[in-house]
Short mmCIF file of C-alpha atoms and ligand atoms in Angstrom, two decimals:
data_model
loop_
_atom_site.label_atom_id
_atom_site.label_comp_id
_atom_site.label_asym_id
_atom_site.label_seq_id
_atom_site.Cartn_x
_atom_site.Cartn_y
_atom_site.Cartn_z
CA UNK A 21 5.37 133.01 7.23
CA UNK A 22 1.79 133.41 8.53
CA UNK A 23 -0.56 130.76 8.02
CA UNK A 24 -4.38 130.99 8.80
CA UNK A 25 -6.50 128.66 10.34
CA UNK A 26 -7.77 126.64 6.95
CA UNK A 27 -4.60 127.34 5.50
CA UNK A 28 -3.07 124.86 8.54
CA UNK A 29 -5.35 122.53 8.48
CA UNK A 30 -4.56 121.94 4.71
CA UNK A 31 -1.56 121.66 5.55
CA UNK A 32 -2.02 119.02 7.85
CA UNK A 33 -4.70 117.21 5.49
CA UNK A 34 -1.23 116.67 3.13
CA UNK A 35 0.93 115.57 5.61
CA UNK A 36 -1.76 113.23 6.18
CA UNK A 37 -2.23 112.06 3.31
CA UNK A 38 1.44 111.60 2.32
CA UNK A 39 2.11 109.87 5.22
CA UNK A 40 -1.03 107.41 4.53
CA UNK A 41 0.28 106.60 1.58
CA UNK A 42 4.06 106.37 2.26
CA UNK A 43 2.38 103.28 4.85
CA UNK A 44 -0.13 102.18 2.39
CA UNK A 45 2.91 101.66 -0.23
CA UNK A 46 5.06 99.72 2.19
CA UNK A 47 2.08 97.61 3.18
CA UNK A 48 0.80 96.58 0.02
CA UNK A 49 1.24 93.37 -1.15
CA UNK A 50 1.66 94.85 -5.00
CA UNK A 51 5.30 96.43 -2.95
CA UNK A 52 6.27 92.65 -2.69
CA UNK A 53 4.92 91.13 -6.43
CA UNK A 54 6.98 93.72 -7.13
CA UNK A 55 9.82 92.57 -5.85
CA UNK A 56 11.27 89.60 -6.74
CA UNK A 57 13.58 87.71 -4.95
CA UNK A 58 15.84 87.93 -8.05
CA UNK A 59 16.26 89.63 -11.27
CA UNK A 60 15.99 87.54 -14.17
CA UNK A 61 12.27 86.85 -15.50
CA UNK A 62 12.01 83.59 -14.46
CA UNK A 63 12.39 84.26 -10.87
CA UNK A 64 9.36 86.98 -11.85
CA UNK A 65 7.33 84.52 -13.12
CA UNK A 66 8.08 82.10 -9.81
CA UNK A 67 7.40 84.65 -7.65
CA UNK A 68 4.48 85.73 -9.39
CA UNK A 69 2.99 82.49 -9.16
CA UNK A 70 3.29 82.06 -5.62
CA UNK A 71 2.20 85.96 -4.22
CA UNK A 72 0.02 86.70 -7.44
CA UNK A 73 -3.41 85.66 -8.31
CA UNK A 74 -2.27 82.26 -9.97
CA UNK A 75 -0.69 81.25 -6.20
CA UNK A 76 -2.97 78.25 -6.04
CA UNK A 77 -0.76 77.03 -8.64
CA UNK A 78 1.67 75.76 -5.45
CA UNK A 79 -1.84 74.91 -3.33
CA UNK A 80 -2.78 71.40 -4.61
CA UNK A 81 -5.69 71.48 -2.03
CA UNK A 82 -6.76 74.56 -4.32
CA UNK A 83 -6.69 72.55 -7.63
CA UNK A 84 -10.69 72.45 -8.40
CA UNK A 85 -10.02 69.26 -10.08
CA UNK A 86 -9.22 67.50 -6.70
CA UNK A 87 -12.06 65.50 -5.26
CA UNK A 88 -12.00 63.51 -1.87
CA UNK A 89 -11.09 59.69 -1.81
CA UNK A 90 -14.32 59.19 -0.63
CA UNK A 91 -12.97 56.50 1.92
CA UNK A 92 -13.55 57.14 6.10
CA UNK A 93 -17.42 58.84 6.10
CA UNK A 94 -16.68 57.73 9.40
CA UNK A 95 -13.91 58.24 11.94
CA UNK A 96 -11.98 55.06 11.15
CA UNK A 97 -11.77 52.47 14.05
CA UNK A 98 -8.69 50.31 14.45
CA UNK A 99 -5.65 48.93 16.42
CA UNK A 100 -1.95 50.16 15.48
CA UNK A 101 1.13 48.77 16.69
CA UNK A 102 3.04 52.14 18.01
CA UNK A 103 1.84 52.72 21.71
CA UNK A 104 2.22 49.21 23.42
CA UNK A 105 5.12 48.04 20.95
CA UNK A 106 6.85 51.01 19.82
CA UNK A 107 9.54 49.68 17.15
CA UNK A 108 9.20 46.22 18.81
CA UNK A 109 7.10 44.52 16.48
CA UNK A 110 7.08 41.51 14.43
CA UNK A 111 4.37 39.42 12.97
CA UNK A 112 4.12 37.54 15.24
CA UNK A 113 2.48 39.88 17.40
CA UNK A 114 0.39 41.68 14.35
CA UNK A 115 -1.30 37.75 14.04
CA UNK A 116 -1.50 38.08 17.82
CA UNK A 117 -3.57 40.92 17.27
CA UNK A 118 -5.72 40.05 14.82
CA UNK A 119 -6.68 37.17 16.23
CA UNK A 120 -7.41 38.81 19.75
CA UNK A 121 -9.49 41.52 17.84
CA UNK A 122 -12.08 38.72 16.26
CA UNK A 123 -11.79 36.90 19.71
CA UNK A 124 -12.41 39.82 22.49
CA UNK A 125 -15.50 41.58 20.09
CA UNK A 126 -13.14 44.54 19.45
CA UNK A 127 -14.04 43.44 15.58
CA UNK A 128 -18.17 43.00 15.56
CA UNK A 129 -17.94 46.34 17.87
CA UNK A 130 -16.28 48.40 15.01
CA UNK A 131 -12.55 48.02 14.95
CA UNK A 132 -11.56 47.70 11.86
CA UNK A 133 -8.00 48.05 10.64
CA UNK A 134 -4.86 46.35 12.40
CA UNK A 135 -2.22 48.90 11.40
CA UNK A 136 1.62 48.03 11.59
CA UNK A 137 3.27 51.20 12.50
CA UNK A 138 7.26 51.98 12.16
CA UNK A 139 9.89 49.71 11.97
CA UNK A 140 8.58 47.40 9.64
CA UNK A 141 11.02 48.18 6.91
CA UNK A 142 13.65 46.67 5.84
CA UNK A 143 15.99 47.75 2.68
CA UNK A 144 14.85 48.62 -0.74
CA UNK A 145 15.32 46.08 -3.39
CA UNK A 146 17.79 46.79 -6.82
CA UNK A 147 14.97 48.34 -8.81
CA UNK A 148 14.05 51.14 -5.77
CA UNK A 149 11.18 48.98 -3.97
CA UNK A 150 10.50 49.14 -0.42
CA UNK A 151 10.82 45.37 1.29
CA UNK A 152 10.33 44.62 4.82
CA UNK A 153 12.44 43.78 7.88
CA UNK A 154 13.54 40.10 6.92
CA UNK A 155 14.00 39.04 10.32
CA UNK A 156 10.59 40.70 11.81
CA UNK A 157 8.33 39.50 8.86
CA UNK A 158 9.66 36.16 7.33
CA UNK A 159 6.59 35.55 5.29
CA UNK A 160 6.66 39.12 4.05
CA UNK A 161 3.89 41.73 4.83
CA UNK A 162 1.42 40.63 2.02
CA UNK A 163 1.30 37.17 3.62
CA UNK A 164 0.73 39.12 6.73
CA UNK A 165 -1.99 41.37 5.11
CA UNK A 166 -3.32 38.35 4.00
CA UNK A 167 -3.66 36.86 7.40
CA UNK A 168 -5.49 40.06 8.27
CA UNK A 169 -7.80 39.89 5.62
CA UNK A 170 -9.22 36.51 6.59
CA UNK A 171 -10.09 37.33 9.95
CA UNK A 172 -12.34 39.79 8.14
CA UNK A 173 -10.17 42.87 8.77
CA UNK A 174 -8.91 45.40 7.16
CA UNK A 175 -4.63 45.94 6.81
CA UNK A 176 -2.61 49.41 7.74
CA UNK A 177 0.87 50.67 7.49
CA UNK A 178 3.03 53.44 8.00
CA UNK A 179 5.65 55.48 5.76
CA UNK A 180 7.06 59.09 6.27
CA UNK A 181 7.41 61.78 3.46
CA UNK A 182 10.84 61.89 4.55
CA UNK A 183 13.92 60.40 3.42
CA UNK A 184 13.71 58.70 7.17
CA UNK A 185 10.71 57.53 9.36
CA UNK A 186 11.03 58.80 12.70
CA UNK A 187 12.41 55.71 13.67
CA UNK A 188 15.29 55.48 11.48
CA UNK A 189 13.97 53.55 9.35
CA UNK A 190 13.95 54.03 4.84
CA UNK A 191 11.11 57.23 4.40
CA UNK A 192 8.76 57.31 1.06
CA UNK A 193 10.41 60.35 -0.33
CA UNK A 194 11.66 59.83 -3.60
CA UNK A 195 9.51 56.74 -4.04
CA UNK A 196 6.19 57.74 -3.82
CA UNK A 197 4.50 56.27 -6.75
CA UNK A 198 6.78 52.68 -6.11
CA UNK A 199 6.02 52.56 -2.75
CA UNK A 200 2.01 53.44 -3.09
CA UNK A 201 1.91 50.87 -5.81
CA UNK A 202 3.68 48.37 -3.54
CA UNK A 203 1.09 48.66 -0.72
CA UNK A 204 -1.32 48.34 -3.18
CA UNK A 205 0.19 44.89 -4.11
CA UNK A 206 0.20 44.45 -0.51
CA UNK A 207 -3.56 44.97 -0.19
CA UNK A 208 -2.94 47.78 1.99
CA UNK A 209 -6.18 49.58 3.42
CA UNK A 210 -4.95 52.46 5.18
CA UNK A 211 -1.43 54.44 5.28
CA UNK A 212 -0.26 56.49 7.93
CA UNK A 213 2.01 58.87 6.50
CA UNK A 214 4.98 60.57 9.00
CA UNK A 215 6.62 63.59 8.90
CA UNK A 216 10.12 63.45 10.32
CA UNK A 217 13.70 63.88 8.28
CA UNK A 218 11.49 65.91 5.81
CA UNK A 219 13.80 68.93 6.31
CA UNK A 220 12.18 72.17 3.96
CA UNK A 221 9.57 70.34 2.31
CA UNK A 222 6.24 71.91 2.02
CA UNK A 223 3.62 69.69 3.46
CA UNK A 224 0.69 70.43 1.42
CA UNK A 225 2.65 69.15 -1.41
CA UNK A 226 4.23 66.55 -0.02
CA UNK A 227 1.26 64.94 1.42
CA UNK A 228 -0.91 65.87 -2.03
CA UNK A 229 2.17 63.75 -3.61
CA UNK A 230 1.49 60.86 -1.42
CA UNK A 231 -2.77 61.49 -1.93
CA UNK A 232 -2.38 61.70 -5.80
CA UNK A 233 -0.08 58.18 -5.51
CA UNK A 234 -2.60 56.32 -3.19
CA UNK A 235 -5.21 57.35 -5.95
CA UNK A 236 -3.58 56.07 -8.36
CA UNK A 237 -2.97 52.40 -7.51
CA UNK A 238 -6.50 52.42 -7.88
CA UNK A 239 -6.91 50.79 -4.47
CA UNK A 240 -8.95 52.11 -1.54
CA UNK A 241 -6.49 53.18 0.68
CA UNK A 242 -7.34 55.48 3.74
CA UNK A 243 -4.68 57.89 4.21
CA UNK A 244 -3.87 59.37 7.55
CA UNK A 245 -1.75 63.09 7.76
CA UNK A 246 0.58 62.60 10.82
CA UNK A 247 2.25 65.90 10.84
CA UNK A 248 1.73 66.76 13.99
CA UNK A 249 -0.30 69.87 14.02
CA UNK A 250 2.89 71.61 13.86
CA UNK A 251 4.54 74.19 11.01
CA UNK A 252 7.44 74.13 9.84
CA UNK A 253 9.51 77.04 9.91
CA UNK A 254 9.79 77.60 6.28
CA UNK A 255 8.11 80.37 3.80
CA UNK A 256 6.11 78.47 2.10
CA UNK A 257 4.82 76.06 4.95
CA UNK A 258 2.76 78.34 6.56
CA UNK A 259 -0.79 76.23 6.21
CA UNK A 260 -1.90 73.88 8.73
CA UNK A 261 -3.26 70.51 7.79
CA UNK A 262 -6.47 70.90 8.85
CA UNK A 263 -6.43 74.10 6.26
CA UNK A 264 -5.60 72.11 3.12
CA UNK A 265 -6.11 68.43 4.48
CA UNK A 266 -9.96 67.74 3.64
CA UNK A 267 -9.48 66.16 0.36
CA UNK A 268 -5.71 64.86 0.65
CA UNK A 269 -6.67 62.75 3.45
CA UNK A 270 -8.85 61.22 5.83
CA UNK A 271 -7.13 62.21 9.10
CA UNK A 272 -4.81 64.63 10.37
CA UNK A 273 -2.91 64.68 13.74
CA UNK A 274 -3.80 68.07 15.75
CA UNK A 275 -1.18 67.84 18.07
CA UNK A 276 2.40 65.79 19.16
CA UNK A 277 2.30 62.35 19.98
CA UNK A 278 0.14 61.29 23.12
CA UNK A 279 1.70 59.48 25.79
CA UNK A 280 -0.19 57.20 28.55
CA UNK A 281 -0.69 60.42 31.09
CA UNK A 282 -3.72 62.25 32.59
CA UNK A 283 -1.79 65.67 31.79
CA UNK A 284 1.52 66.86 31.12
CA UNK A 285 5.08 67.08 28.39
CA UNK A 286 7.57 64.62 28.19
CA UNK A 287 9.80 65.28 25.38
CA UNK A 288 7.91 66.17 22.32
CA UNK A 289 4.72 64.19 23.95
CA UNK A 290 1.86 65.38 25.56
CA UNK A 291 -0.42 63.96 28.08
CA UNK A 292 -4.46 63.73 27.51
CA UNK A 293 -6.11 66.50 28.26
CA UNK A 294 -3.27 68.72 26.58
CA UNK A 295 -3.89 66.92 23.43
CA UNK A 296 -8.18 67.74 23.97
CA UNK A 297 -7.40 71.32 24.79
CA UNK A 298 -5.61 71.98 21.41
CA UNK A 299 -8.32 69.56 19.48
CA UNK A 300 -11.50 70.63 20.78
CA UNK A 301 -11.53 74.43 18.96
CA UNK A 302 -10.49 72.32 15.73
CA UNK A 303 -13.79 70.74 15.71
CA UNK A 304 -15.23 73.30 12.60
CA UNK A 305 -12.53 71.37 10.35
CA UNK A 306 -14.13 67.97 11.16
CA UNK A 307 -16.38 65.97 8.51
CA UNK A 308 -17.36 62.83 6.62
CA UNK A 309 -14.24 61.74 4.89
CA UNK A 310 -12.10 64.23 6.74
CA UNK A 311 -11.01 63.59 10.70
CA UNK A 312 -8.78 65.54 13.14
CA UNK A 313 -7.03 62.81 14.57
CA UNK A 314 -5.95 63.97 18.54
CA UNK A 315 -3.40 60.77 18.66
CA UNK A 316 -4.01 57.18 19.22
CA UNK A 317 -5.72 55.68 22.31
CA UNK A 318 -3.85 54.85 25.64
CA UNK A 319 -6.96 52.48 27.20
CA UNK A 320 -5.42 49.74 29.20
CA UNK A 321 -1.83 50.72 28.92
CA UNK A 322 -1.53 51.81 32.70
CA UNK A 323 -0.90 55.32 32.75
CA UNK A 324 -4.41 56.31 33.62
CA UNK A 325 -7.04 55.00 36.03
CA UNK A 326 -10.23 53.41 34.57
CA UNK A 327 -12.00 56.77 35.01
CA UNK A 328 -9.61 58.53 33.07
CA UNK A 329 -9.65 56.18 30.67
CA UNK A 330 -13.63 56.44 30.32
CA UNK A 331 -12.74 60.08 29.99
CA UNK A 332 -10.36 59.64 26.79
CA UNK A 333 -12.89 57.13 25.23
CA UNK A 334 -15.56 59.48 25.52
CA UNK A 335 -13.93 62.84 24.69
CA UNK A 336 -12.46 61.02 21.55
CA UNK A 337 -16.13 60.20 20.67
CA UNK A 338 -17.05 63.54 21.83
CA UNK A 339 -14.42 65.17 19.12
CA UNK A 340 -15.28 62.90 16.44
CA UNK A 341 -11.83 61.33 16.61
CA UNK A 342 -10.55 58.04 15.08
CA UNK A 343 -10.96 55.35 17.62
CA UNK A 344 -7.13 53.68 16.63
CA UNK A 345 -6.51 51.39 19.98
CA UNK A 346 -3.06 50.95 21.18
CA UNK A 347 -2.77 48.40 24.25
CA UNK A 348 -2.64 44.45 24.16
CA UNK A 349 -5.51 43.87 22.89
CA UNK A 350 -5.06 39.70 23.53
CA UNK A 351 -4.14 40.59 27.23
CA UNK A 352 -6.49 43.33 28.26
CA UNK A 353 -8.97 43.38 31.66
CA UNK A 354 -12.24 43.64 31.50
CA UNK A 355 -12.14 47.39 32.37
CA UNK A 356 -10.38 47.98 29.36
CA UNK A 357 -12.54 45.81 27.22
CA UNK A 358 -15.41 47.58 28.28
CA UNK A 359 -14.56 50.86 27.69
CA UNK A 360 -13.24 49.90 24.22
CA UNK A 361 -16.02 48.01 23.03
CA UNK A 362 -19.17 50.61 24.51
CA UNK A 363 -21.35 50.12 21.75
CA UNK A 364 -23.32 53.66 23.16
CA UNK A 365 -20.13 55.67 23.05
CA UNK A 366 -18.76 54.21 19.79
CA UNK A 367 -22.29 55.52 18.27
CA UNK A 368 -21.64 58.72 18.82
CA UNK A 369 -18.23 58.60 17.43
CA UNK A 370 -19.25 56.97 14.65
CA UNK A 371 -22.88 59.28 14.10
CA UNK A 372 -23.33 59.36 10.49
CA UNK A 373 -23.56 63.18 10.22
CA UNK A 374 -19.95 63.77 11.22
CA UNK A 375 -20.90 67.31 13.21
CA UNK A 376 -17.56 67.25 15.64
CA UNK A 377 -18.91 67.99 19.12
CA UNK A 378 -17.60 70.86 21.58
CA UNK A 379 -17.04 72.35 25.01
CA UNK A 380 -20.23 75.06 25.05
CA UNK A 381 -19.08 75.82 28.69
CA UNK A 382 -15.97 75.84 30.56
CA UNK A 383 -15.66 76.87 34.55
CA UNK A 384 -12.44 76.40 35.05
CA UNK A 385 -12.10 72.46 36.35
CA UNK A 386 -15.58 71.97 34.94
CA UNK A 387 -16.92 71.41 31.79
CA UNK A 388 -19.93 70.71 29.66
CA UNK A 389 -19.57 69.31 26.02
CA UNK A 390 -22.21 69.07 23.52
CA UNK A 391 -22.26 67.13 20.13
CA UNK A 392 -25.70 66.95 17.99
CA UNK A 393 -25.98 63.45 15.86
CA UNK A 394 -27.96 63.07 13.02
CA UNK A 395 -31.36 61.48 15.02
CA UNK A 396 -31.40 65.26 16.45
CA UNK A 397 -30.02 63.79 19.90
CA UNK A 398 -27.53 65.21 21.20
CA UNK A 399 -24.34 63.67 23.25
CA UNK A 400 -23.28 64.76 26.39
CA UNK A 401 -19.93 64.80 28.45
CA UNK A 402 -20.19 66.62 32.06
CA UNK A 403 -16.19 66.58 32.63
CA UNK A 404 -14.46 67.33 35.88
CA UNK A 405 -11.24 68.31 35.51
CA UNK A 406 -10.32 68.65 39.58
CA UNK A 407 -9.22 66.06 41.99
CA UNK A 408 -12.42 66.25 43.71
CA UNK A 409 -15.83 65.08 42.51
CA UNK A 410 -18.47 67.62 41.41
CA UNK A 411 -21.79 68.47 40.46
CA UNK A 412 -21.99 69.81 36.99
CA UNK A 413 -25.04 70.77 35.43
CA UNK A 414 -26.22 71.20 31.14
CA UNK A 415 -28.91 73.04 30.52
CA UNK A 416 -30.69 72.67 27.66
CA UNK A 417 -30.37 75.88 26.33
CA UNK A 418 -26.80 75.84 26.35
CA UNK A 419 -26.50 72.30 24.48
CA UNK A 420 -29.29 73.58 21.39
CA UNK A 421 -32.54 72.66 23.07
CA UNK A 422 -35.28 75.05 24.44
CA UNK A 423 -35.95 75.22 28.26
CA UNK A 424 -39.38 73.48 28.25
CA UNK A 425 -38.45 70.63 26.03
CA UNK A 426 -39.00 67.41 27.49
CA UNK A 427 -35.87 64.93 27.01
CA UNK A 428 -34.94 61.59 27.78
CA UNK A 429 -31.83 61.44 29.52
CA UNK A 430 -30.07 58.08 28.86
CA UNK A 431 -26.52 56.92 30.48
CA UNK A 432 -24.17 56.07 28.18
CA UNK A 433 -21.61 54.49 30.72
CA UNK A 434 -24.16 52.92 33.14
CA UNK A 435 -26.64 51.96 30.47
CA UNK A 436 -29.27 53.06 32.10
CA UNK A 437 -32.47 55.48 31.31
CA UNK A 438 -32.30 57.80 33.63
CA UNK A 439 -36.09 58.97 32.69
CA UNK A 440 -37.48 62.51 30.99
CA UNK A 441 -36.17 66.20 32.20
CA UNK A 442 -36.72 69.69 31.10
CA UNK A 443 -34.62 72.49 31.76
CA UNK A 444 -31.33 70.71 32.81
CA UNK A 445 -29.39 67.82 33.58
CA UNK A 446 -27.43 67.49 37.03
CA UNK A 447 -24.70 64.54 37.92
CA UNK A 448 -22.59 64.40 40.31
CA UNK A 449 -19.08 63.23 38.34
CA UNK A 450 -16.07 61.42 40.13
CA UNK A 451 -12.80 63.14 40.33
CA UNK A 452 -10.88 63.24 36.36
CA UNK A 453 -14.07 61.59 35.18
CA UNK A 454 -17.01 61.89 33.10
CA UNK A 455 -20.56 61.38 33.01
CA UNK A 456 -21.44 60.64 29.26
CA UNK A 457 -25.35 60.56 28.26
CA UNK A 458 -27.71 60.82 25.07
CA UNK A 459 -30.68 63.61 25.10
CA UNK A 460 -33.60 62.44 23.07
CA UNK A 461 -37.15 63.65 22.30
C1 GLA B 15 5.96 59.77 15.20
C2 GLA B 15 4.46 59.60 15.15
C3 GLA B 15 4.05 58.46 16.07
C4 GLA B 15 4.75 57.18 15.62
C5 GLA B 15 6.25 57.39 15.59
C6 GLA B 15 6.99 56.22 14.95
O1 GLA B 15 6.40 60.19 16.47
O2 GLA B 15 3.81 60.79 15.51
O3 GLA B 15 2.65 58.28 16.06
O4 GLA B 15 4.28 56.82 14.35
O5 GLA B 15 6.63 58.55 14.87
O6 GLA B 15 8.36 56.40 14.91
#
């Protein structure tokens, strides 16, 4: 059969155009609502609810009736148990603590809940209530909360939304309510909330669970997400905290635990500047009342040198992180003490306006980070990355300022003015280290 030129082209216009929509059809979403996983109408109607327009039906960070707890405006500052004592703790030590947090100025320079991480536990009572490790806490944890109270501090603990904390120990799940209304009798002030032995559960709902049983006790309870930054490999788990976190909780873990390193993986832990590589591009999802938490400190555990250390402190500040300390705080040096109680870094942790800072330039082993604070100053980190030390240099254009403006340049680390530039800032910074300092008009 002959076939002219338009008559072709038609002819490839259909096959087109059957093809497109052969694609289009197996594509389209409507192919799957469609499709139920089952055949009776209630499996419709489940299925509907999830893929159709009603899905935030299963997103309780969707539900336009949920407001923020209106706790943490600021990252919260603290001490918890986990780094320096792992599962070895008793209250003995958490009395320690307190006390050495009044006595060393960790207290009047912000620190402000003593948190008792895992292992507290002990078995839960005829009627379904959580008690504590007998043998640990004699006097019970609301004599210990107590105790921390009268120092003029505020009193954390931890629980997992699994049927185990990560530790072994009894999880919340099951008990949410009981237990949230037991730390409330506790005068709890902050929960961090675990995520192992959780097996399929959905962690939007499972942390909304715990949120909606914090709220209500009634009691002011910050609530820290420790998930991990990870997924879960289920259907339904497919949001990260950060995506559905900002008004079930205050804080969420970006990443795997930290462990006391400069770099590197051991286990399921990750040294520091992993855990600021996968932080820093989070910093969009930071806020007032809503933190991502890159893991607890490891200043004056040993791992790291003093300059590293400096390093963590002020890339914490940089990233708008919690400021949760996790050495012996009634044995530390004065290195340690210094870096944990710089008034001029905590500021810019703790700037009101809650804008996370960020790298704005990265050459390789060298980096500049930028963070602007409320006062329209903005914070500083020249970071060196290589085993040699470096000039780096910010200019102002990169950080938000115009070339000509003239800026006081103030050292956050020496505490020094360093007087007025324009154009740029130059430092020579040691080996792993930073140079932190304030621009102001
Ligand atoms: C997990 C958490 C840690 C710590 C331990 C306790 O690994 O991420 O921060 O709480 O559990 O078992």
């Amino acid at each position: 059969m002959y076939i002219d030129r338009e008559g072709r082209s038609r002819v490839y216009t259909i096959i087109t155009l059957v093809i497109s929509a052969l694609l289009l059809t197996i594509a389209s979403p409507m192919t799957k609502a469609q499709t139920p996983p089952g055949n009776d109408p209630g499996s419709q109607k489940l299925f509907n609810m999830e893929m159709g327009p009603n899905r935030s039906i299963f997103r309780p960070s969707m539900d336009p009736n949920r407001t923020a707890n209106g706790l943490a405006l600021t990252p919260p500052m603290g001490w918890n148990s986990w780094n320096k004592l792992g599962c070895n703790i008793d209250e003995k030590a958490v009395r320690a603590i307190a006390d050495a947090m009044v006595n060393t100025g960790m207290r009047d320079a912000g620190y402000q809940y003593v948190v008792i991480d895992d292992c507290w536990q002990g078995k839960r009572d005829p009627d379904g209530n959580i008690t504590a490790d007998s043998v640990k806490f004699p006097s019970g944890i609301k004599a210990l909360s107590d105790y921390v109270h009268s120092k003029g501090l505020k009193f954390g603990i931890y629980s997992d939304a699994g049927s185990k904390t990560c530790g072994g120990r009894l999880g919340s799940q099951g008990h949410e309510y009981q237990d949230a209304l037991t730390y409330a009798r506790w005068a709890v002030d902050y929960l961090k909330y675990d995520w192992c032995f959780t097996g399929t559960r959905n962690s939007e709902e499972a942390y909304a669970l715990m949120a909606d049983a914090l709220r209500a006790t009634g009691r002011d309870i910050v609530f820290s997400i420790c998930n991990w930054g990870v997924n879960r490999p289920t259907m339904t788990d497919k949001f990260m905290a950060w995506d559905w976190g900002q008004k079930i909780g205050n804080l969420w873990r970006t990443t795997e635990d930290i462990y006391d390193a400069w770099a590197g993986r051991k286990g399921t832990s990750l040294g520091m500047v992993n855990i600021v590589d996968l932080t820093e591009p989070l910093y969009g999802h930071a806020g007032p009342g809503h933190w991502n938490d890159p893991d607890m400190l490891e200043i004056g555990n040993g791992g790291m040198s003093a300059t590293e250390y400096r390093g963590q402190f002020s890339l914490w500040a940089m990233m708008a992180a919690p400021l949760i300390a996790g050495n012996d705080i009634a044995a530390m040096d004065d290195d340690t003490r210094n870096i944990l109680t710089n008034r001029e870094v905590i500021a810019v942790d703790q700037d009101p306006m809650g804008v996370a800072g960020r790298r704005v330039r990265d050459d390789g082993d060298l980096e500049v980070w930028a963070r602007t604070l409320a006062d329209g100053s903005r914070a500083i980190v020249l970071f060196n990355r290589s085993d040699k030390p470096a000039d780096i240099t910010a200019s102002w254009p990169e950080v938000g300022y115009p070339t000509s403006m003239a800026l006081k340049v103030r050292d956050l680390w020496e505490h020094t003015s360093l007087g007025t530039r324009t154009e740029k800032f130059t430092a020579n910074v040691p080996a792993h280290g930073v140079v932190m300092v304030r621009l102001s008009q």
